Every structure is written in structure tokens, then in C-alpha cells.
PDB file of C-alpha atoms in Angstrom:
ATOM      1  CA  UNK E  55      -0.684  16.105  -1.030  1.00  0.00           C
ATOM      2  CA  UNK E  56      -4.107  17.445  -1.966  1.00  0.00           C
ATOM      3  CA  UNK E  57      -4.347  20.505  -4.178  1.00  0.00           C
ATOM      4  CA  UNK E  58      -7.055  22.515  -5.904  1.00  0.00           C
ATOM      5  CA  UNK E  59      -5.233  22.253  -9.226  1.00  0.00           C
ATOM      6  CA  UNK E  60      -3.387  18.937  -9.072  1.00  0.00           C
ATOM      7  CA  UNK E  61      -4.502  15.370  -8.565  1.00  0.00           C
ATOM      8  CA  UNK E  62      -3.474  13.705  -5.289  1.00  0.00           C
ATOM      9  CA  UNK E  63      -0.185  11.868  -5.923  1.00  0.00           C
ATOM     10  CA  UNK E  64       0.093   8.442  -4.319  1.00  0.00           C
ATOM     11  CA  UNK E  65       3.350   6.503  -4.186  1.00  0.00           C
ATOM     12  CA  UNK E  66       2.652   2.779  -4.600  1.00  0.00           C
ATOM     13  CA  UNK E  67       5.431   0.240  -3.947  1.00  0.00           C
ATOM     14  CA  UNK E  68       5.109  -3.319  -5.302  1.00  0.00           C
ATOM     15  CA  UNK E  69       7.107  -5.870  -3.279  1.00  0.00           C
ATOM     16  CA  UNK E  70       7.637  -9.609  -3.593  1.00  0.00           C
ATOM     17  CA  UNK E  71      10.061 -12.312  -4.659  1.00  0.00           C
ATOM     18  CA  UNK E  72      11.654 -12.193  -8.082  1.00  0.00           C
ATOM     19  CA  UNK E  73       9.531 -13.852 -10.742  1.00  0.00           C
ATOM     20  CA  UNK E  74       6.104 -13.351  -9.146  1.00  0.00           C
ATOM     21  CA  UNK E  75       5.111 -10.883 -11.873  1.00  0.00           C
ATOM     22  CA  UNK E  76       5.503  -7.443 -10.272  1.00  0.00           C
ATOM     23  CA  UNK E  77       6.707  -5.781 -13.497  1.00  0.00           C
ATOM     24  CA  UNK E  78       3.992  -7.537 -15.481  1.00  0.00           C
ATOM     25  CA  UNK E  79       1.328  -6.276 -13.077  1.00  0.00           C
ATOM     26  CA  UNK E  80       2.591  -2.719 -13.341  1.00  0.00           C
ATOM     27  CA  UNK E  81       2.822  -2.797 -17.138  1.00  0.00           C
ATOM     28  CA  UNK E  82      -0.592  -4.436 -17.499  1.00  0.00           C
ATOM     29  CA  UNK E  83      -2.145  -1.761 -15.290  1.00  0.00           C
ATOM     30  CA  UNK E  84      -0.371   1.210 -16.878  1.00  0.00           C
ATOM     31  CA  UNK E  85      -0.270   0.287 -20.577  1.00  0.00           C
ATOM     32  CA  UNK E  86      -2.430  -2.870 -20.739  1.00  0.00           C
ATOM     33  CA  UNK E  87       0.534  -4.816 -22.149  1.00  0.00           C
ATOM     34  CA  UNK E  88       1.994  -8.167 -21.146  1.00  0.00           C
ATOM     35  CA  UNK E  89       5.411  -9.600 -21.946  1.00  0.00           C
ATOM     36  CA  UNK E  90       5.973 -13.062 -20.509  1.00  0.00           C
ATOM     37  CA  UNK E  91       9.638 -12.851 -21.554  1.00  0.00           C
ATOM     38  CA  UNK E  92      10.340  -9.662 -19.586  1.00  0.00           C
ATOM     39  CA  UNK E  93      13.584  -9.631 -17.597  1.00  0.00           C
ATOM     40  CA  UNK E  94      13.867  -9.310 -13.841  1.00  0.00           C
ATOM     41  CA  UNK E  95      13.913  -5.736 -12.588  1.00  0.00           C
ATOM     42  CA  UNK E  96      17.336  -4.440 -11.560  1.00  0.00           C
ATOM     43  CA  UNK E  97      16.993  -1.960  -8.722  1.00  0.00           C
ATOM     44  CA  UNK E  98      13.718  -0.074  -9.175  1.00  0.00           C
ATOM     45  CA  UNK E  99      11.534   1.205 -11.984  1.00  0.00           C
ATOM     46  CA  UNK E 100       8.451   3.379 -11.824  1.00  0.00           C
ATOM     47  CA  UNK E 101       5.539   4.431 -14.026  1.00  0.00           C
ATOM     48  CA  UNK E 102       2.645   6.853 -13.535  1.00  0.00           C
ATOM     49  CA  UNK E 103      -1.033   6.178 -14.142  1.00  0.00           C
ATOM     50  CA  UNK E 104      -4.169   8.201 -13.352  1.00  0.00           C
ATOM     51  CA  UNK E 105      -7.063   6.418 -11.692  1.00  0.00           C
ATOM     52  CA  UNK E 106     -10.496   7.923 -11.080  1.00  0.00           C
ATOM     53  CA  UNK E 107     -12.534   6.902  -8.050  1.00  0.00           C
ATOM     54  CA  UNK E 108     -15.848   8.510  -7.108  1.00  0.00           C
ATOM     55  CA  UNK E 109     -15.213  11.520  -9.327  1.00  0.00           C
ATOM     56  CA  UNK E 110     -11.707  12.181  -7.932  1.00  0.00           C
ATOM     57  CA  UNK E 111      -8.644  11.476 -10.064  1.00  0.00           C
ATOM     58  CA  UNK E 112      -5.548  10.114  -8.313  1.00  0.00           C
ATOM     59  CA  UNK E 113      -2.115   9.947  -9.910  1.00  0.00           C
ATOM     60  CA  UNK E 114      -0.399   6.699  -8.944  1.00  0.00           C
ATOM     61  CA  UNK E 115       3.394   6.659  -9.005  1.00  0.00           C
ATOM     62  CA  UNK E 116       4.018   2.916  -9.106  1.00  0.00           C
ATOM     63  CA  UNK E 117       7.431   1.625  -8.042  1.00  0.00           C
ATOM     64  CA  UNK E 118       8.429  -1.871  -9.175  1.00  0.00           C
ATOM     65  CA  UNK E 119      11.251  -3.181  -6.982  1.00  0.00           C
ATOM     66  CA  UNK E 120      13.789  -5.939  -7.628  1.00  0.00           C
ATOM     67  CA  UNK E 121      12.953  -9.053  -5.634  1.00  0.00           C
ATOM     68  CA  UNK E 122      16.431 -10.542  -5.405  1.00  0.00           C
ATOM     69  CA  UNK E 123      18.331 -10.183  -2.133  1.00  0.00           C
ATOM     70  CA  UNK E 124      21.398  -8.765  -3.900  1.00  0.00           C
ATOM     71  CA  UNK E 125      19.364  -5.672  -4.883  1.00  0.00           C
ATOM     72  CA  UNK E 126      18.199  -4.927  -1.350  1.00  0.00           C
ATOM     73  CA  UNK E 127      20.423  -1.874  -0.930  1.00  0.00           C
ATOM     74  CA  UNK E 128      19.114  -0.468  -4.217  1.00  0.00           C
ATOM     75  CA  UNK E 129      15.392  -0.811  -3.458  1.00  0.00           C
ATOM     76  CA  UNK E 130      15.072  -0.028   0.262  1.00  0.00           C
ATOM     77  CA  UNK E 131      15.854   3.732   0.016  1.00  0.00           C
ATOM     78  CA  UNK E 132      12.724   4.096  -2.107  1.00  0.00           C
ATOM     79  CA  UNK E 133      10.368   2.791   0.593  1.00  0.00           C
ATOM     80  CA  UNK E 134      10.208   6.091   2.475  1.00  0.00           C
ATOM     81  CA  UNK E 135       7.301   8.312   1.606  1.00  0.00           C
ATOM     82  CA  UNK E 136       5.169   5.456   0.299  1.00  0.00           C
ATOM     83  CA  UNK E 137       1.398   5.724   0.543  1.00  0.00           C
ATOM     84  CA  UNK E 138       0.525   2.131  -0.419  1.00  0.00           C
ATOM     85  CA  UNK E 139       2.411  -1.179  -0.289  1.00  0.00           C
ATOM     86  CA  UNK E 140       1.369  -4.121  -2.482  1.00  0.00           C
ATOM     87  CA  UNK E 141       2.735  -7.426  -1.153  1.00  0.00           C
ATOM     88  CA  UNK E 142       2.845  -9.786  -4.123  1.00  0.00           C
ATOM     89  CA  UNK E 143       3.334 -13.531  -4.510  1.00  0.00           C
ATOM     90  CA  UNK E 144       2.661 -16.122  -7.226  1.00  0.00           C
ATOM     91  CA  UNK E 145      -0.062 -18.636  -6.464  1.00  0.00           C
ATOM     92  CA  UNK E 146       2.040 -21.382  -8.097  1.00  0.00           C
ATOM     93  CA  UNK E 147       5.000 -20.596  -5.804  1.00  0.00           C
ATOM     94  CA  UNK E 148       4.440 -21.414  -2.108  1.00  0.00           C
ATOM     95  CA  UNK E 149       7.848 -20.011  -1.136  1.00  0.00           C
ATOM     96  CA  UNK E 150       6.938 -16.559  -2.481  1.00  0.00           C
ATOM     97  CA  UNK E 151       3.785 -16.656  -0.341  1.00  0.00           C
ATOM     98  CA  UNK E 152       5.708 -17.637   2.793  1.00  0.00           C
ATOM     99  CA  UNK E 153       8.107 -14.744   2.186  1.00  0.00           C
ATOM    100  CA  UNK E 154       5.359 -12.112   2.416  1.00  0.00           C
ATOM    101  CA  UNK E 155       6.114 -11.626   6.117  1.00  0.00           C
ATOM    102  CA  UNK E 156       9.778 -10.952   5.284  1.00  0.00           C
ATOM    103  CA  UNK E 157       8.768  -8.344   2.698  1.00  0.00           C
ATOM    104  CA  UNK E 158       6.344  -6.685   5.061  1.00  0.00           C
ATOM    105  CA  UNK E 159       8.962  -6.514   7.817  1.00  0.00           C
ATOM    106  CA  UNK E 160      11.584  -5.110   5.436  1.00  0.00           C
ATOM    107  CA  UNK E 161       9.210  -2.453   4.159  1.00  0.00           C
ATOM    108  CA  UNK E 162       8.049  -1.414   7.637  1.00  0.00           C
ATOM    109  CA  UNK E 163      11.640  -1.055   8.821  1.00  0.00           C
ATOM    110  CA  UNK E 164      13.025   0.948   5.906  1.00  0.00           C
ATOM    111  CA  UNK E 165       9.854   3.026   5.470  1.00  0.00           C
ATOM    112  CA  UNK E 166      10.206   3.843   9.177  1.00  0.00           C
ATOM    113  CA  UNK E 167       6.643   2.837   9.999  1.00  0.00           C
ATOM    114  CA  UNK E 168       5.805   3.116  13.682  1.00  0.00           C
ATOM    115  CA  UNK E 169       2.474   1.404  13.052  1.00  0.00           C
ATOM    116  CA  UNK E 170       1.759  -1.149  10.305  1.00  0.00           C
ATOM    117  CA  UNK E 171      -1.756   0.279  10.080  1.00  0.00           C
ATOM    118  CA  UNK E 172      -0.404   3.707   9.157  1.00  0.00           C
ATOM    119  CA  UNK E 173      -0.546   2.920   5.443  1.00  0.00           C
ATOM    120  CA  UNK E 174      -2.564   0.329   3.523  1.00  0.00           C
ATOM    121  CA  UNK E 175      -1.032  -3.056   2.740  1.00  0.00           C
ATOM    122  CA  UNK E 176      -2.730  -5.085   0.024  1.00  0.00           C
ATOM    123  CA  UNK E 177      -1.863  -8.712  -0.694  1.00  0.00           C
ATOM    124  CA  UNK E 178      -1.874  -9.717  -4.367  1.00  0.00           C
ATOM    125  CA  UNK E 179      -1.765 -13.366  -5.436  1.00  0.00           C
ATOM    126  CA  UNK E 180      -0.639 -13.177  -9.067  1.00  0.00           C
ATOM    127  CA  UNK E 181      -0.784 -15.826 -11.829  1.00  0.00           C
ATOM    128  CA  UNK E 182      -4.362 -16.901 -11.180  1.00  0.00           C
ATOM    129  CA  UNK E 183      -4.380 -18.121 -14.799  1.00  0.00           C
ATOM    130  CA  UNK E 184      -2.329 -21.219 -13.914  1.00  0.00           C
ATOM    131  CA  UNK E 185      -4.079 -24.565 -13.957  1.00  0.00           C
ATOM    132  CA  UNK E 186      -5.430 -25.980 -10.711  1.00  0.00           C
ATOM    133  CA  UNK E 187      -2.790 -28.721 -10.574  1.00  0.00           C
ATOM    134  CA  UNK E 188      -0.054 -26.074 -10.517  1.00  0.00           C
ATOM    135  CA  UNK E 189      -1.669 -23.977  -7.792  1.00  0.00           C
ATOM    136  CA  UNK E 190       0.308 -24.096  -4.528  1.00  0.00           C
ATOM    137  CA  UNK E 191      -1.546 -21.413  -2.529  1.00  0.00           C
ATOM    138  CA  UNK E 192      -5.315 -21.436  -2.087  1.00  0.00           C
ATOM    139  CA  UNK E 193      -7.441 -18.341  -1.721  1.00  0.00           C
ATOM    140  CA  UNK E 194      -8.350 -19.519   1.780  1.00  0.00           C
ATOM    141  CA  UNK E 195      -4.651 -19.588   2.739  1.00  0.00           C
ATOM    142  CA  UNK E 196      -4.257 -16.034   1.473  1.00  0.00           C
ATOM    143  CA  UNK E 197      -7.323 -14.807   3.350  1.00  0.00           C
ATOM    144  CA  UNK E 198      -6.260 -16.589   6.538  1.00  0.00           C
ATOM    145  CA  UNK E 199      -2.780 -15.034   6.429  1.00  0.00           C
ATOM    146  CA  UNK E 200      -4.278 -11.600   5.867  1.00  0.00           C
ATOM    147  CA  UNK E 201      -6.666 -12.010   8.807  1.00  0.00           C
ATOM    148  CA  UNK E 202      -3.831 -13.126  11.071  1.00  0.00           C
ATOM    149  CA  UNK E 203      -1.761 -10.098  10.032  1.00  0.00           C
ATOM    150  CA  UNK E 204      -4.638  -7.594  10.195  1.00  0.00           C
ATOM    151  CA  UNK E 205      -4.607  -6.909   6.456  1.00  0.00           C
ATOM    152  CA  UNK E 206      -8.094  -6.228   5.141  1.00  0.00           C
ATOM    153  CA  UNK E 207      -7.390  -6.080   1.396  1.00  0.00           C
ATOM    154  CA  UNK E 208      -6.368  -9.071  -0.724  1.00  0.00           C
ATOM    155  CA  UNK E 209      -7.062 -10.230  -4.255  1.00  0.00           C
ATOM    156  CA  UNK E 210      -5.959 -12.783  -6.858  1.00  0.00           C
ATOM    157  CA  UNK E 211      -4.848 -11.438 -10.233  1.00  0.00           C
ATOM    158  CA  UNK E 212      -3.438 -12.472 -13.569  1.00  0.00           C
ATOM    159  CA  UNK E 213      -1.171 -10.031 -15.356  1.00  0.00           C
ATOM    160  CA  UNK E 214      -1.227 -12.450 -18.282  1.00  0.00           C
ATOM    161  CA  UNK E 215      -4.966 -12.245 -18.992  1.00  0.00           C
ATOM    162  CA  UNK E 216      -5.557  -8.950 -17.127  1.00  0.00           C
ATOM    163  CA  UNK E 217      -7.873 -10.547 -14.569  1.00  0.00           C
ATOM    164  CA  UNK E 218      -8.440  -8.263 -11.543  1.00  0.00           C
ATOM    165  CA  UNK E 219      -5.386  -6.090 -12.266  1.00  0.00           C
ATOM    166  CA  UNK E 220      -7.348  -2.841 -12.464  1.00  0.00           C
ATOM    167  CA  UNK E 221      -9.389  -3.980  -9.464  1.00  0.00           C
ATOM    168  CA  UNK E 222      -6.241  -4.577  -7.389  1.00  0.00           C
ATOM    169  CA  UNK E 223      -4.983  -1.015  -7.811  1.00  0.00           C
ATOM    170  CA  UNK E 224      -8.478   0.387  -7.316  1.00  0.00           C
ATOM    171  CA  UNK E 225      -8.814  -1.636  -4.101  1.00  0.00           C
ATOM    172  CA  UNK E 226      -5.476  -0.283  -2.888  1.00  0.00           C
ATOM    173  CA  UNK E 227      -6.484   3.346  -3.448  1.00  0.00           C
ATOM    174  CA  UNK E 228      -9.894   2.814  -1.842  1.00  0.00           C
ATOM    175  CA  UNK E 229      -8.123   1.388   1.215  1.00  0.00           C
ATOM    176  CA  UNK E 230      -5.904   4.484   1.310  1.00  0.00           C
ATOM    177  CA  UNK E 231      -8.967   6.752   1.065  1.00  0.00           C
ATOM    178  CA  UNK E 232     -10.578   4.983   4.041  1.00  0.00           C
ATOM    179  CA  UNK E 233      -7.438   5.392   6.146  1.00  0.00           C
ATOM    180  CA  UNK E 234      -7.149   9.070   5.221  1.00  0.00           C
ATOM    181  CA  UNK E 235     -10.788   9.676   6.096  1.00  0.00           C
ATOM    182  CA  UNK E 236     -10.324   7.948   9.451  1.00  0.00           C
ATOM    183  CA  UNK E 237      -7.178   9.985  10.152  1.00  0.00           C
ATOM    184  CA  UNK E 238      -8.983  13.232   9.303  1.00  0.00           C
ATOM    185  CA  UNK E 239     -11.818  12.370  11.692  1.00  0.00           C
ATOM    186  CA  UNK E 240      -9.377  11.531  14.485  1.00  0.00           C
ATOM    187  CA  UNK E 241      -7.539  14.794  13.916  1.00  0.00           C
ATOM    188  CA  UNK E 242     -10.799  16.714  14.123  1.00  0.00           C
ATOM    189  CA  UNK E 243     -11.632  15.034  17.435  1.00  0.00           C
ATOM    190  CA  UNK E 244      -8.170  15.872  18.807  1.00  0.00           C
ATOM    191  CA  UNK E 245      -8.464  19.507  17.720  1.00  0.00           C
ATOM    192  CA  UNK E 246     -11.918  19.827  19.288  1.00  0.00           C
ATOM    193  CA  UNK E 247     -10.606  18.394  22.538  1.00  0.00           C
ATOM    194  CA  UNK E 248      -7.704  20.829  22.589  1.00  0.00           C
ATOM    195  CA  UNK E 249     -10.002  23.767  21.912  1.00  0.00           C
ATOM    196  CA  UNK E 250     -12.403  22.660  24.638  1.00  0.00           C
ATOM    197  CA  UNK E 251      -9.566  22.459  27.150  1.00  0.00           C
ATOM    198  CA  UNK E 252      -8.355  25.880  26.086  1.00  0.00           C
ATOM    199  CA  UNK E 253     -11.798  27.392  26.576  1.00  0.00           C
ATOM    200  CA  UNK E 254     -12.115  25.855  30.021  1.00  0.00           C
ATOM    201  CA  UNK E 255      -8.708  27.236  30.921  1.00  0.00           C
ATOM    202  CA  UNK E 256      -9.731  30.702  29.767  1.00  0.00           C
ATOM    203  CA  UNK E 257     -12.886  30.582  31.903  1.00  0.00           C
ATOM    204  CA  UNK E 258     -10.920  29.598  34.999  1.00  0.00           C
ATOM    205  CA  UNK E 259      -8.401  32.391  34.430  1.00  0.00           C
ATOM    206  CA  UNK E 260     -11.179  34.951  34.019  1.00  0.00           C
ATOM    207  CA  UNK E 261     -12.887  33.822  37.209  1.00  0.00           C
ATOM    208  CA  UNK E 262      -9.688  33.993  39.181  1.00  0.00           C
ATOM    209  CA  UNK E 263      -8.937  37.388  37.735  1.00  0.00           C
ATOM    210  CA  UNK E 264     -12.411  38.565  38.670  1.00  0.00           C
ATOM    211  CA  UNK E 265     -12.006  37.339  42.252  1.00  0.00           C
ATOM    212  CA  UNK E 266      -8.691  39.123  42.514  1.00  0.00           C
ATOM    213  CA  UNK E 267     -10.234  42.401  41.387  1.00  0.00           C
ATOM    214  CA  UNK E 268     -13.010  42.136  43.946  1.00  0.00           C
ATOM    215  CA  UNK E 269     -10.510  41.441  46.722  1.00  0.00           C
ATOM    216  CA  UNK E 270      -8.521  44.517  45.844  1.00  0.00           C
TER     217      UNK E 270
END
């Protein structure tokens, strides 16, 4: 994935019920545009956007998936190879929040994840611009659900007024960077252990060989 000449390419999948604003989030992030009359996505759509973090530029390939059940067979083949999954709900729609577990389970199954911690999940509560009387999901509820499901990244956004949209994607990439760094460290430890075992084996073989020569 990493190259001396190309930016790291990260595949980001946005999941959630229809109408929570997945397409609006993607378009606000990529082109800084908002269309409240946009139609529901049919199947999948994707756009690219570069994002710089700590001097490194990452190219995000953002996949917006249809939230309706009838499009399940169209969206699930695109889950494989994902680097980041954004679980999205609307804070004025309690049902979309309750369905996050269904979306996470669907993604994990079709992405063939053996461990839900293998890639970063980020929970996004969209439509934070709605008035307080229309809010159905509190920030505390979101944070509690994330803690119970071992998800460390969550944020409220508004695609309509652009609140926290850039921050949501930045948070997702930073989470991915942390996981990659942790994986690299673990791999280094494993390699060192293997090399140490190999060296010990070589020493034992040499000693045995030496004893054999002296006997003869």
C-alpha cells in the first residue's frame, strides 16, 4: 500500500440506513457541496479525496453504499479490501442508531474480518444541525454504545453546515495510522522472536556437531 512515489490509498466504506446522509457527508468532504434534495444511492458510488496528516498525504477512496435492504447484494461485494468503515446514523432517527449493530455485523461478515479490531470503525452521528426537540439520540448514548462495542472513535457531524465533516474523516485516518503502527510493532516483535529462536537452534547444532567431531 505504501510507495515512495504514490500516496497510501485507503478504501473507506460509509454504511448506515437510507436517509442518514451518507452521500451528503461524502460530497461535503470531497467537494464541500451540499444538496438536501439528493436522491438515495442505488448500489454504490465512490469519490477520491487527498487528505494530509502530519506531512503525509493519504488518498481516500470513499465508497457510499445504498442503505436499503433491497440493495444488499449490490453493496456487500465492495466491503472486501476496506481499510476503514464509517458506521453512520442520523441523530434525529433512533432506529438508524439501533441498526448500527446490524451494519457492523454485515460489514464484518462480507469483509471477512476475523477480528473486529483489525480495521478501524468510526461511528458518525449525522444531522447535528437539527433542533434539540428533534434529537432522538444523545451524545452520551453514542459514546456508551461505542464503549460497549470497543469502538474508540465517534463524532457528531452535520453535512448541511459542514460541522465536523473534515474532522470525521481525519479521525478515521488517524485511527487507521494507530492500528498500522501497532501492527508494525507487533510484527517486529514476532520477527525478533523468530530470529532469536533460530540463533539458539544454530548454537545447539554447532555444539552437537562439535561434540560429534571430538568423539570421532
